[in-house]
PDB file of C-alpha atoms and ligand atoms in Angstrom:
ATOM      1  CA  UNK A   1       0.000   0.000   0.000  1.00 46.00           C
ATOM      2  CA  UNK A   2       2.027   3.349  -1.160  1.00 54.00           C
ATOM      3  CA  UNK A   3       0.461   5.431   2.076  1.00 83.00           C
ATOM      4  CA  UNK A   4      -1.649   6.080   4.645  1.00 94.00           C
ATOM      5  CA  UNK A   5      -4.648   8.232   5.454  1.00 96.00           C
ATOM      6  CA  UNK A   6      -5.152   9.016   9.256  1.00 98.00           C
ATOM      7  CA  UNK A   7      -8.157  10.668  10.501  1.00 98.00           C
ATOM      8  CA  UNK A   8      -9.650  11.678  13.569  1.00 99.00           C
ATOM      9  CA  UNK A   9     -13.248  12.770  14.117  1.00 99.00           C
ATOM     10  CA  UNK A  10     -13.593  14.836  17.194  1.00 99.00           C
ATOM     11  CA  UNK A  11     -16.618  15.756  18.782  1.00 98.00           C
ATOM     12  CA  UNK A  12     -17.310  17.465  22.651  1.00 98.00           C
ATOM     13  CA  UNK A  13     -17.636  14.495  24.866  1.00 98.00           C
ATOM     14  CA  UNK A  14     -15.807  11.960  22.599  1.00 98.00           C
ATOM     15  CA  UNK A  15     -19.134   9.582  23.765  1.00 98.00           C
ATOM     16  CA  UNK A  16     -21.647  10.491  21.281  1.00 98.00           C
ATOM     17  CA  UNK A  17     -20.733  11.479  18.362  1.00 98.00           C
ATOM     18  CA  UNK A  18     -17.432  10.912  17.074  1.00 98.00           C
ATOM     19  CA  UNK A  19     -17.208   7.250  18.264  1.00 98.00           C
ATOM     20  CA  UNK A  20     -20.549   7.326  15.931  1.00 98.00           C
ATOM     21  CA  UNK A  21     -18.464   8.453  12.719  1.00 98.00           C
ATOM     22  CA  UNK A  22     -15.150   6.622  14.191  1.00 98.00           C
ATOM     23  CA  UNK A  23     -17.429   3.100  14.154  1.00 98.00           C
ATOM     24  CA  UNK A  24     -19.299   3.765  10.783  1.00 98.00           C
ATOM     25  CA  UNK A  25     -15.860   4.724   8.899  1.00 98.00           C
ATOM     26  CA  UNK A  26     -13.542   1.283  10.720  1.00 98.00           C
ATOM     27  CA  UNK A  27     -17.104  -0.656   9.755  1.00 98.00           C
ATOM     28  CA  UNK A  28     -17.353   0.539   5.733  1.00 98.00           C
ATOM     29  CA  UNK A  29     -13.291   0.595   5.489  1.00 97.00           C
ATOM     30  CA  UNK A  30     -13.560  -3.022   6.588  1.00 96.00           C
ATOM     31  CA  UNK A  31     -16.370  -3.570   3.455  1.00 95.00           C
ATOM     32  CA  UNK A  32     -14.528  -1.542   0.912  1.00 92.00           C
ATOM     33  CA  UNK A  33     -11.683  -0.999  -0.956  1.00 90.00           C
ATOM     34  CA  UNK A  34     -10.480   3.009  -0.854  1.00 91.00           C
ATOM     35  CA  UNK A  35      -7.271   2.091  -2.438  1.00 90.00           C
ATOM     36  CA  UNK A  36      -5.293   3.660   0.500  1.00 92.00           C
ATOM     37  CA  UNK A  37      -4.739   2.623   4.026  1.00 95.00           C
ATOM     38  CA  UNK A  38      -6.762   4.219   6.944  1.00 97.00           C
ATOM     39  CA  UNK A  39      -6.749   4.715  10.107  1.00 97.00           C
ATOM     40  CA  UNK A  40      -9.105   6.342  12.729  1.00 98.00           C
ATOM     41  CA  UNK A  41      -9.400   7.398  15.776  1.00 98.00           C
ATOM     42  CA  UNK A  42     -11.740   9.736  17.410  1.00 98.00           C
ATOM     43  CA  UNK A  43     -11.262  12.237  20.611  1.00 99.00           C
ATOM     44  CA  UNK A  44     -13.136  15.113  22.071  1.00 98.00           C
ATOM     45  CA  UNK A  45     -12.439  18.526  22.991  1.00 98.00           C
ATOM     46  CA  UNK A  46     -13.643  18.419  26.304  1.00 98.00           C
ATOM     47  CA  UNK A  47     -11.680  15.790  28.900  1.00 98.00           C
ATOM     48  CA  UNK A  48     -15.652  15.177  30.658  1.00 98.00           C
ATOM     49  CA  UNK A  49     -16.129  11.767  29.799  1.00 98.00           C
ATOM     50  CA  UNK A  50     -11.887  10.683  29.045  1.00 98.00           C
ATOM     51  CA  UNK A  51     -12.349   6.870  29.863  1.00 98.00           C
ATOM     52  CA  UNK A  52     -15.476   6.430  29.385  1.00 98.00           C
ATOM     53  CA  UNK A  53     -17.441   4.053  26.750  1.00 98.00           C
ATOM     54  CA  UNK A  54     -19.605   5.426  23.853  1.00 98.00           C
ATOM     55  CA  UNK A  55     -22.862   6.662  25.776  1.00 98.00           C
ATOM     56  CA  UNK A  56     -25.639   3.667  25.453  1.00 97.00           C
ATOM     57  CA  UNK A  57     -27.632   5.825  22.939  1.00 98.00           C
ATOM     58  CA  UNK A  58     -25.326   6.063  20.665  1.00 98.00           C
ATOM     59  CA  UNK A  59     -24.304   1.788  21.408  1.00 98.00           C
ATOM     60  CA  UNK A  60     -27.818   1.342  20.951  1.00 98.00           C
ATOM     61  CA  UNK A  61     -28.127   3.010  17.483  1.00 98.00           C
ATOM     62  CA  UNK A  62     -25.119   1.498  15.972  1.00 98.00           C
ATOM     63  CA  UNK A  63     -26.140  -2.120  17.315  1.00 98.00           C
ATOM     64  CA  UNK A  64     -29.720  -1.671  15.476  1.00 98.00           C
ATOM     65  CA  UNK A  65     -27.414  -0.687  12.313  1.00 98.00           C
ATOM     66  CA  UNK A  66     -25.444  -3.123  12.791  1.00 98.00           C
ATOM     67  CA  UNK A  67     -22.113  -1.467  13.390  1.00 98.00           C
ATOM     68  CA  UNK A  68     -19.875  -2.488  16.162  1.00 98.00           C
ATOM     69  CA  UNK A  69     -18.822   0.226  18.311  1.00 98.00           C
ATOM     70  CA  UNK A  70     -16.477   0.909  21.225  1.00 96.00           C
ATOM     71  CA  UNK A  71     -13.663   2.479  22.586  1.00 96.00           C
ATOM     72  CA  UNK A  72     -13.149   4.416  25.474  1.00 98.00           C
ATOM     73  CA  UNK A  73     -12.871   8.267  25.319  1.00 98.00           C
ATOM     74  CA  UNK A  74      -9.857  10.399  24.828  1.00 98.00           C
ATOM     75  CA  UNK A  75      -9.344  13.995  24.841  1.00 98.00           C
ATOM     76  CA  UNK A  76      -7.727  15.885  21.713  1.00 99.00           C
ATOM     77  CA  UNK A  77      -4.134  17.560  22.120  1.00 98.00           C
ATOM     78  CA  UNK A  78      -1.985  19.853  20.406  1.00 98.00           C
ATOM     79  CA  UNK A  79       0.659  16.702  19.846  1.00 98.00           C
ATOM     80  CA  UNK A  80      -2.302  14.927  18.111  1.00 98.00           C
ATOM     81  CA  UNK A  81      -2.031  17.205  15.116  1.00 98.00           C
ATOM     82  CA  UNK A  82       0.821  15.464  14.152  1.00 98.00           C
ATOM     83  CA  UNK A  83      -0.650  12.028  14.073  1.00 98.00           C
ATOM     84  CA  UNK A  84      -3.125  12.756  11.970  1.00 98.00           C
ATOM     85  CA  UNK A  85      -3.910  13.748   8.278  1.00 97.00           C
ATOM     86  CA  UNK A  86      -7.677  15.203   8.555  1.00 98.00           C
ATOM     87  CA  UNK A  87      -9.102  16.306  11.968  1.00 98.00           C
ATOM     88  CA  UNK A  88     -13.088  16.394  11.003  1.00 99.00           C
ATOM     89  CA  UNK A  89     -14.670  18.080  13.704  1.00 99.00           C
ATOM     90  CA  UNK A  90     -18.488  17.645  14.386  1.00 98.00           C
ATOM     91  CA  UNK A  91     -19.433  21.030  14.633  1.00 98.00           C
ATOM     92  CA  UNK A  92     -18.714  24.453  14.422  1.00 98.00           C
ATOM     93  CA  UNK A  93     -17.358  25.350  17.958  1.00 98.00           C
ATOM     94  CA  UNK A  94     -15.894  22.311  18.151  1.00 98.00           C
ATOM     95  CA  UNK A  95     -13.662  23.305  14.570  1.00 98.00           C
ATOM     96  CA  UNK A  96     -13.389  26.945  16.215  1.00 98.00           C
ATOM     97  CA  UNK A  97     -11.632  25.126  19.277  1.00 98.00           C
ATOM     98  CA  UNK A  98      -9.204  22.674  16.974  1.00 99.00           C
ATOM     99  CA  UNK A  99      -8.001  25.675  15.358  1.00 98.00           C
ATOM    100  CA  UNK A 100      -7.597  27.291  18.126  1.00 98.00           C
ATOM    101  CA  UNK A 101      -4.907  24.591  19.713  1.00 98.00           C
ATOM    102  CA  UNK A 102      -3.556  24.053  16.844  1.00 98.00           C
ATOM    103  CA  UNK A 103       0.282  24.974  16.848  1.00 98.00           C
ATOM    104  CA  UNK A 104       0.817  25.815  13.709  1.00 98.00           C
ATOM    105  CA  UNK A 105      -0.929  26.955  10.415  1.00 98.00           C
ATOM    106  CA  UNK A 106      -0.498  23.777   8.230  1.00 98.00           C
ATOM    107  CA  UNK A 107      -2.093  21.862  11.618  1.00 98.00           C
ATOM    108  CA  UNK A 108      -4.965  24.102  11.737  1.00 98.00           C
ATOM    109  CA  UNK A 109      -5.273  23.348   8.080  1.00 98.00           C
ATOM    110  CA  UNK A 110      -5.994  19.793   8.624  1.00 98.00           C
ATOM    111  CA  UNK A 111      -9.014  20.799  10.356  1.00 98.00           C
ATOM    112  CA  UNK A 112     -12.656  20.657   8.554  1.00 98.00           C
ATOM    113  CA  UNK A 113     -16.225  19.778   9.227  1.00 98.00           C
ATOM    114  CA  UNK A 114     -17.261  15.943   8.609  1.00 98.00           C
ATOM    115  CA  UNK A 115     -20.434  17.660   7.060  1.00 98.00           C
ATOM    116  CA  UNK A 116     -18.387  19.313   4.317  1.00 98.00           C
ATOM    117  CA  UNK A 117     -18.390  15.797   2.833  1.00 98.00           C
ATOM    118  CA  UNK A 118     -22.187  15.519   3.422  1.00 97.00           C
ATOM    119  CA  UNK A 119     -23.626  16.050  -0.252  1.00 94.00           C
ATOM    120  CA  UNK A 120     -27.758  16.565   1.682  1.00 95.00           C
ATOM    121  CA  UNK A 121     -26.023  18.629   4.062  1.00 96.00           C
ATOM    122  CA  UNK A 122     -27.313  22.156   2.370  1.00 89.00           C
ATOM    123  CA  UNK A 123     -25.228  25.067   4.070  1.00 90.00           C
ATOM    124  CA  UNK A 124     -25.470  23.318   7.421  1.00 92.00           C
ATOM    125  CA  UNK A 125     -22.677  21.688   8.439  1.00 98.00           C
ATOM    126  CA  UNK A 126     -23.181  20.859  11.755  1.00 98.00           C
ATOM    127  CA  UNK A 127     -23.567  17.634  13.358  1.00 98.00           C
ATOM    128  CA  UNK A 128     -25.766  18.769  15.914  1.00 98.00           C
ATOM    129  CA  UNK A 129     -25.131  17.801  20.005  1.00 98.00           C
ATOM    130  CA  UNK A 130     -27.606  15.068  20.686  1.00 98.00           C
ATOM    131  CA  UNK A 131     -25.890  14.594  24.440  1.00 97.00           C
ATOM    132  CA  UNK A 132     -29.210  16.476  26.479  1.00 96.00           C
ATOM    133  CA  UNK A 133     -31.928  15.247  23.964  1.00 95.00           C
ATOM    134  CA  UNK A 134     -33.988  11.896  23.019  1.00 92.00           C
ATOM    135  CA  UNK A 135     -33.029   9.091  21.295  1.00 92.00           C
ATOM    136  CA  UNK A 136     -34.499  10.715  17.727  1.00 95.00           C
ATOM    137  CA  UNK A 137     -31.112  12.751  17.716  1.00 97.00           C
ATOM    138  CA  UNK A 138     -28.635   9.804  17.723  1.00 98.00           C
ATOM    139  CA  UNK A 139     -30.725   8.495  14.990  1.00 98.00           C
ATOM    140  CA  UNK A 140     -30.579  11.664  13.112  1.00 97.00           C
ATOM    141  CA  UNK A 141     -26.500  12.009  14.085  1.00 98.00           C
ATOM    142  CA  UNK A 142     -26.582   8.515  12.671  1.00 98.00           C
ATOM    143  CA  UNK A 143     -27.868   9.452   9.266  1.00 98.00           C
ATOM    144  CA  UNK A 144     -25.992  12.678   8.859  1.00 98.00           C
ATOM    145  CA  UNK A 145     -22.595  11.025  10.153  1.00 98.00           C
ATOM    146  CA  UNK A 146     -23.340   7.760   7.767  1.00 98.00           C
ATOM    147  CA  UNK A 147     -24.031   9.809   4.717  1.00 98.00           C
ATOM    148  CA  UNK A 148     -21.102  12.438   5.226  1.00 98.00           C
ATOM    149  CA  UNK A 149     -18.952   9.080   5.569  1.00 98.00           C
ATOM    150  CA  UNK A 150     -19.440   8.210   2.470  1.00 97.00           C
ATOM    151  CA  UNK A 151     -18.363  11.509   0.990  1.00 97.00           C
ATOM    152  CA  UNK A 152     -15.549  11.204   2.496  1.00 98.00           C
ATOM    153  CA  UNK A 153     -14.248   7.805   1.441  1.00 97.00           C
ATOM    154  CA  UNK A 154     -14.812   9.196  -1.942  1.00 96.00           C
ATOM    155  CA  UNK A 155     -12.703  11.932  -1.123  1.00 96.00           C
ATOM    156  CA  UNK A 156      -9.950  10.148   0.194  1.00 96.00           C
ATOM    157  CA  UNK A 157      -9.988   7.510  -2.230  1.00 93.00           C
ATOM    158  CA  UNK A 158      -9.858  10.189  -5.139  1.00 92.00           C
ATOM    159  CA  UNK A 159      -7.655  12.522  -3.281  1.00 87.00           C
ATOM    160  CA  UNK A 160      -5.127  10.676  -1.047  1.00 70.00           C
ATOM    161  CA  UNK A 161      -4.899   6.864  -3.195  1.00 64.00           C
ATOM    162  CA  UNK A 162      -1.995   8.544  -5.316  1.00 56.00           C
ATOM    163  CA  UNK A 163       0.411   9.509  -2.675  1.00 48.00           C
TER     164      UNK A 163
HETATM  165  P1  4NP B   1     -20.567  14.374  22.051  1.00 69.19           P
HETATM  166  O1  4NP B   1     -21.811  14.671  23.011  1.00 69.19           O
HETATM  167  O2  4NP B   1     -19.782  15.659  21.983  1.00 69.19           O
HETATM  168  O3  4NP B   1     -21.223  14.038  20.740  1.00 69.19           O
HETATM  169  O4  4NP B   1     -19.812  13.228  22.666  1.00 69.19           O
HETATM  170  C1  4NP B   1     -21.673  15.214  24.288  1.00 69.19           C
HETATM  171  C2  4NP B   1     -21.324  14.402  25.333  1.00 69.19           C
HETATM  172  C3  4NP B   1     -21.238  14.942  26.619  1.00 69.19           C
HETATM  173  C4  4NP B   1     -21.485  16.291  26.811  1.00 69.19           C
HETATM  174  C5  4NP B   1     -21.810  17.100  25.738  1.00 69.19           C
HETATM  175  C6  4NP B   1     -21.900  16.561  24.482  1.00 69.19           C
HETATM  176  N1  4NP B   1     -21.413  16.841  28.116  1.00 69.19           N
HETATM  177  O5  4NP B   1     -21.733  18.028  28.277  1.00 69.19           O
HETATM  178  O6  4NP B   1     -21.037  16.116  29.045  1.00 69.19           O
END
């Protein structure tokens, strides 16, 4: 394999939705060929919940789609920057807070929003926080993080395969 892709999807809590889009991508990399080796993690900006497992919502919405998920939160550092390729952050403020520890301007250029790659996204390009609401919003994070996914693999498969 000439290189490797790494990306990290980084949410608040690193419970609800970035282990979401960290499951989904390991599960369709593990079904597809992108031409190009990946690897993925997923972290928050917040240190809340580092240790903890996925929050059972978002367990419980994966299982029904069947797409294993674990992992135990981490929080995201300014060293990280240099383990990683893409940093896809889940939202707005969340982007706003990558760039702002990121130590230099080619890190903070690795930084985007997973809904850029969303193609029913529509000028909003958050993944919106579905921590303090009902289970409707993991299965909306679900649909929004599943579609934007496979953007993505298209866009590292047509962008990153060469190198
Ligand atoms: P996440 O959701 O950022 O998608 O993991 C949240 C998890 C926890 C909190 C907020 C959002 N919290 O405030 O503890």
């Amino acid at each position: 394999m000439a290189s490797t892709t790494r990306v990290c999807f980084v949410c608040l809590g690193n419970i609800c939705r970035s282990p979401t889009a960290e499951a989904i991508m390991a599960h369709r990399l593990g079904l597809e060929d992108v031409g190009v080796h990946v690897e993925v993690e997923s972290a928050g900006t917040g240190d809340w919940h580092v240790g903890h497992p996925p929050d059972e919502r978002a367990l419980e919405e994966a299982t029904r789609r069947g797409v294993p998920m674990g992992g135990t939160a981490q929080q995201f550092t300014a060293a990280d920057f240099d383990r990683f390729d893409l940093v896809l952050a889940m939202d707005s403020a969340n982007r706003e807070a990558l760039r702002a520890l990121a130590p230099t301007p080619q890190a903070a250029e690795k930084v985007h929003l997973l809904r850029e790659f969303d193609p029913q996204a529509h000028g909003d390009l958050d993944v919106p926080d579905p921590y303090f609401g009902g289970a409707d919003g993991f299965v909306d994070v679900f649909d929004m993080v599943d579609r934007s996914i496979t953007g993505l693999i298209a866009h590292i498969g047509s962008t990153h395969a060469q190198g």
